[in-house]
Coordinates of C-alpha atoms in Angstrom, one line a residue:
M1 CA 62.8 -48.4 -94.4
T2 CA 64.9 -47.1 -97.1
L3 CA 67.7 -44.8 -95.9
L4 CA 69.3 -42.2 -98.2
N5 CA 72.8 -41.1 -98.2
T6 CA 72.1 -37.6 -96.8
P7 CA 73.4 -35.7 -93.7
Q8 CA 70.2 -36.1 -91.9
T9 CA 70.5 -39.9 -92.3
Y10 CA 74.0 -39.8 -90.8
Q11 CA 73.0 -37.4 -88.1
L12 CA 70.2 -39.7 -87.1
L13 CA 72.6 -42.8 -87.0
Q14 CA 75.3 -40.9 -85.1
P15 CA 75.8 -42.5 -81.8
F16 CA 78.1 -40.1 -80.1
F17 CA 78.3 -36.4 -79.4
T18 CA 82.0 -36.0 -79.2
I19 CA 85.4 -37.5 -80.7
D20 CA 86.3 -38.2 -77.1
E21 CA 83.4 -40.4 -76.8
L22 CA 84.2 -42.2 -80.2
N23 CA 87.8 -42.4 -79.0
A24 CA 86.9 -44.0 -75.8
N25 CA 84.6 -46.5 -77.4
T26 CA 87.1 -47.7 -79.9
K27 CA 89.7 -48.2 -77.1
L28 CA 87.1 -50.3 -75.4
I29 CA 86.6 -52.4 -78.6
R30 CA 90.5 -52.9 -78.6
E31 CA 90.6 -53.9 -75.1
R32 CA 87.9 -56.3 -75.3
H33 CA 88.2 -57.8 -78.6
G34 CA 91.8 -57.2 -79.7
K35 CA 92.9 -60.8 -79.3
D36 CA 89.9 -62.1 -81.4
L37 CA 90.7 -59.6 -84.3
T38 CA 92.6 -60.7 -87.4
R39 CA 95.5 -58.3 -88.5
S40 CA 93.3 -57.2 -91.4
T41 CA 90.2 -56.8 -89.2
Y42 CA 92.3 -54.5 -86.8
R43 CA 93.3 -52.3 -89.5
V44 CA 90.0 -52.0 -90.8
L45 CA 88.7 -51.1 -87.4
D46 CA 91.4 -48.3 -87.4
I47 CA 90.3 -46.9 -90.8
L48 CA 86.5 -47.0 -89.8
H49 CA 87.5 -45.0 -86.7
R50 CA 89.4 -42.6 -88.5
Y51 CA 86.6 -41.8 -91.1
S52 CA 83.9 -41.5 -88.4
C53 CA 84.7 -38.1 -87.3
K54 CA 82.5 -35.9 -89.3
Y55 CA 79.4 -37.7 -87.9
Y56 CA 80.7 -39.2 -84.8
G57 CA 80.8 -42.8 -85.0
V58 CA 79.4 -43.1 -88.5
S59 CA 81.4 -44.0 -91.4
Y60 CA 80.2 -43.9 -95.1
R61 CA 83.6 -44.7 -96.7
S62 CA 83.3 -47.3 -99.3
K63 CA 84.7 -50.8 -98.8
S64 CA 86.5 -50.3 -102.1
K65 CA 88.3 -47.1 -101.0
I66 CA 89.0 -48.8 -97.6
A67 CA 90.6 -51.7 -99.5
A68 CA 92.6 -49.4 -101.8
E69 CA 93.9 -47.4 -98.8
L70 CA 94.8 -50.6 -96.8
G71 CA 96.3 -52.4 -99.9
I72 CA 93.9 -55.3 -99.4
S73 CA 90.9 -57.0 -101.2
R74 CA 87.4 -55.6 -101.0
K75 CA 86.3 -59.3 -99.9
T76 CA 88.8 -59.0 -97.0
V77 CA 87.3 -55.7 -95.9
T78 CA 83.9 -57.1 -96.1
R79 CA 85.0 -60.2 -94.0
A80 CA 86.5 -57.6 -91.3
C81 CA 83.3 -55.9 -91.3
Q82 CA 81.2 -59.0 -90.7
Q83 CA 83.6 -60.0 -87.9
L84 CA 83.3 -56.6 -86.2
E85 CA 79.6 -56.8 -86.6
S86 CA 79.2 -60.4 -85.2
L87 CA 81.2 -59.2 -82.1
G88 CA 78.4 -56.5 -81.6
T89 CA 80.8 -53.5 -82.2
I90 CA 79.3 -52.2 -85.4
Q91 CA 76.2 -52.0 -87.4
Q92 CA 76.1 -51.9 -91.4
H93 CA 73.1 -50.0 -93.0
S94 CA 72.2 -50.3 -96.6
L95 CA 71.8 -46.7 -98.2
K96 CA 70.7 -45.6 -101.5
R97 CA 71.5 -42.4 -103.3
H98 CA 69.4 -39.4 -102.5
N99 CA 69.0 -38.2 -106.0
G100 CA 69.0 -39.4 -109.4
D101 CA 68.4 -43.1 -109.9
K102 CA 68.3 -43.9 -106.3
R103 CA 70.7 -46.8 -106.9
R104 CA 72.6 -48.4 -104.0
S105 CA 75.1 -46.3 -102.3
S106 CA 77.9 -47.1 -99.9
N107 CA 76.9 -48.6 -96.6
A108 CA 76.7 -46.6 -93.5
I109 CA 79.0 -48.2 -90.9
V110 CA 78.0 -47.3 -87.4
F111 CA 79.8 -47.9 -84.1
I112 CA 77.8 -49.4 -81.4
R113 CA 78.1 -47.6 -78.2
L114 CA 79.8 -50.1 -75.6
E115 CA 79.0 -49.8 -71.8
P116 CA 82.1 -49.9 -69.7
S117 CA 81.9 -53.0 -67.2
K118 CA 81.6 -52.4 -63.7
I119 CA 85.0 -53.5 -62.8
E120 CA 86.2 -50.8 -65.2
N121 CA 84.4 -48.2 -63.3
V122 CA 85.6 -49.3 -59.7
P123 CA 87.4 -46.2 -58.2
T124 CA 91.1 -46.7 -57.7
K125 CA 91.3 -44.8 -54.4
C126 CA 88.9 -44.8 -51.6
P127 CA 87.3 -41.4 -50.6
D128 CA 88.8 -41.7 -47.3
K129 CA 92.0 -43.6 -46.6
E130 CA 90.7 -44.7 -43.2
T131 CA 87.5 -45.9 -44.2
P132 CA 87.7 -47.8 -47.3
L133 CA 84.4 -48.9 -49.0
N134 CA 83.0 -52.3 -48.0
S135 CA 81.5 -54.4 -50.6
K136 CA 77.8 -53.1 -49.8
Q137 CA 78.9 -49.5 -50.2
Q138 CA 80.7 -50.5 -53.7
N139 CA 77.5 -51.9 -54.8
L140 CA 75.4 -48.9 -53.8
S141 CA 77.8 -46.7 -56.0
F142 CA 76.5 -48.3 -59.2
H143 CA 73.2 -46.6 -59.3
D144 CA 71.0 -46.0 -62.2
T145 CA 72.3 -43.3 -64.4
Y146 CA 68.8 -41.9 -65.0
A147 CA 67.4 -42.6 -61.5
S148 CA 66.8 -39.0 -61.0
Q149 CA 65.0 -38.5 -64.3
P150 CA 61.2 -38.0 -64.4
S151 CA 58.3 -40.5 -65.0
L152 CA 59.4 -41.4 -68.5
Y153 CA 62.4 -43.5 -67.2
N154 CA 60.1 -45.2 -64.8
R155 CA 57.9 -46.2 -67.5
F156 CA 60.8 -47.6 -69.2
K157 CA 61.5 -49.7 -66.3
S158 CA 57.8 -50.7 -65.8
I159 CA 57.5 -51.9 -69.4
L160 CA 60.6 -54.1 -69.0
S161 CA 59.6 -55.5 -65.8
N162 CA 56.2 -56.3 -66.9
S163 CA 57.3 -57.9 -70.3
T164 CA 60.9 -59.3 -69.7
G165 CA 61.2 -59.2 -65.9
D166 CA 64.6 -57.5 -66.5
Q167 CA 65.1 -53.7 -65.9
S168 CA 68.9 -53.9 -65.9
V169 CA 69.0 -52.5 -69.3
A170 CA 66.5 -49.7 -68.7
S171 CA 69.3 -47.1 -68.2
R172 CA 71.0 -48.0 -71.6
L173 CA 67.8 -48.0 -73.5
F174 CA 66.7 -44.7 -72.0
G175 CA 70.2 -43.2 -72.8
I176 CA 69.6 -44.2 -76.6
Y177 CA 66.5 -42.2 -76.5
K178 CA 68.0 -39.3 -74.7
A179 CA 70.9 -39.0 -77.1
K180 CA 68.5 -39.0 -80.3
S181 CA 66.1 -36.7 -78.8
I182 CA 68.7 -34.1 -77.5
R183 CA 70.4 -34.4 -81.0
L184 CA 67.1 -33.8 -82.8
M185 CA 65.9 -31.0 -80.8
K186 CA 68.8 -28.9 -81.5
F187 CA 67.4 -28.2 -84.9
E188 CA 64.8 -25.4 -84.9
M189 CA 62.3 -27.7 -86.9
H190 CA 62.2 -30.4 -84.0
K191 CA 62.6 -28.2 -80.9
D192 CA 58.9 -28.7 -80.0
Q193 CA 58.7 -32.4 -80.7
G194 CA 59.7 -33.4 -77.2
Q195 CA 56.4 -35.2 -76.4
L196 CA 56.3 -36.9 -79.7
L197 CA 60.0 -38.2 -79.3
E198 CA 58.8 -39.6 -75.8
D199 CA 55.8 -41.4 -77.5
L200 CA 58.1 -42.9 -80.1
A201 CA 60.6 -44.1 -77.5
L202 CA 57.8 -45.9 -75.8
Q203 CA 56.4 -47.4 -78.8
A204 CA 59.9 -48.4 -79.9
L205 CA 60.3 -50.2 -76.4
R206 CA 57.1 -52.0 -76.7
I207 CA 57.9 -53.2 -80.1
T208 CA 61.3 -54.4 -78.8
T209 CA 60.0 -56.2 -75.7
Q210 CA 57.2 -57.9 -78.0
A211 CA 60.0 -59.0 -80.3
T212 CA 61.6 -60.9 -77.5
K213 CA 58.6 -63.0 -77.0
N214 CA 58.9 -64.3 -80.6
K215 CA 62.6 -64.7 -81.0
K216 CA 66.0 -64.6 -79.2
I217 CA 67.6 -61.0 -79.4
K218 CA 71.4 -61.1 -78.7
N219 CA 71.7 -57.4 -78.6
L220 CA 68.6 -55.8 -77.1
T221 CA 70.2 -52.3 -76.9
G222 CA 70.9 -52.5 -80.8
Y223 CA 67.7 -53.8 -81.8
Y224 CA 66.0 -50.9 -79.7
D225 CA 68.2 -48.5 -81.4
G226 CA 67.3 -49.6 -84.8
V227 CA 63.6 -49.7 -84.1
L228 CA 63.7 -46.2 -82.6
R229 CA 65.6 -44.9 -85.4
E230 CA 63.2 -46.2 -88.0
L231 CA 60.1 -44.8 -86.1
I232 CA 61.8 -41.4 -86.0
S233 CA 62.9 -41.7 -89.5
K234 CA 59.3 -42.6 -90.9
T235 CA 57.4 -40.0 -88.4
L236 CA 59.7 -36.9 -88.7
F237 CA 61.4 -36.9 -92.0
G238 CA 59.3 -39.1 -94.4
D239 CA 60.9 -38.4 -97.9
V240 CA 62.4 -35.0 -96.8
F241 CA 65.8 -36.7 -97.0
Q242 CA 65.8 -36.4 -100.7
E243 CA 66.0 -32.6 -100.8
F244 CA 69.5 -32.5 -99.1
P245 CA 73.0 -33.2 -100.8
V246 CA 75.6 -35.2 -99.4
E247 CA 78.5 -33.5 -97.6
P248 CA 81.8 -35.2 -98.8
N249 CA 84.3 -33.8 -96.5
F250 CA 85.9 -36.1 -93.8
K251 CA 87.8 -35.3 -90.6
I252 CA 90.4 -37.5 -89.3
C253 CA 90.4 -38.3 -85.6
T254 CA 93.4 -37.7 -83.6
H255 CA 93.9 -40.7 -81.3

């Protein structure tokens, strides 16, 4: 699927709703991988973060401009992006110009939403100082984020259970679907597409689980995100992206 450099593409790729979510995610990257990053990679990470605030988590600044801003070579920026991608923190998407000769445009570099580990979510204080949580109670506090959701979430869990035997990622995959559907249904033209988006979410999940039988997938959530994005793009948009111009303005994050 060819992606065009349009606002609709960037909105579809957008992994976060707010700058606060973007900032928190970048903080997690620094905490988890800071020791593994070269100095140049760390600086590139900072630039990508700063230029991902128009569409939260999506940067379409060219590697040449990043290199010029940092005073390093384009090859160094490319290596830095490859390192960040290998760590599972970003995805790079090839784009083409939406008008004219449809030549290759700057990549869209998209941050991958990281999940805080359980140890990071453990409360620092007990609800009752005289009755501290025991280990069983602590485990119960880590419930499924979408356990109270309607039957669609249960279908996610059922498909995963029957195909991979592992339901542990159901909440994360369902969260990807929810984020995309909520974002799309804000637009008048897609507000009645709820059932279609549910069908696409389940189709993407089946494609993803089938793929695990043929090859080892290191990042299941990233793979599902890509499959769902492509299905939505083909089904809802087709060539409509070509009708919209690129908005060039950037906002700089405060962090």
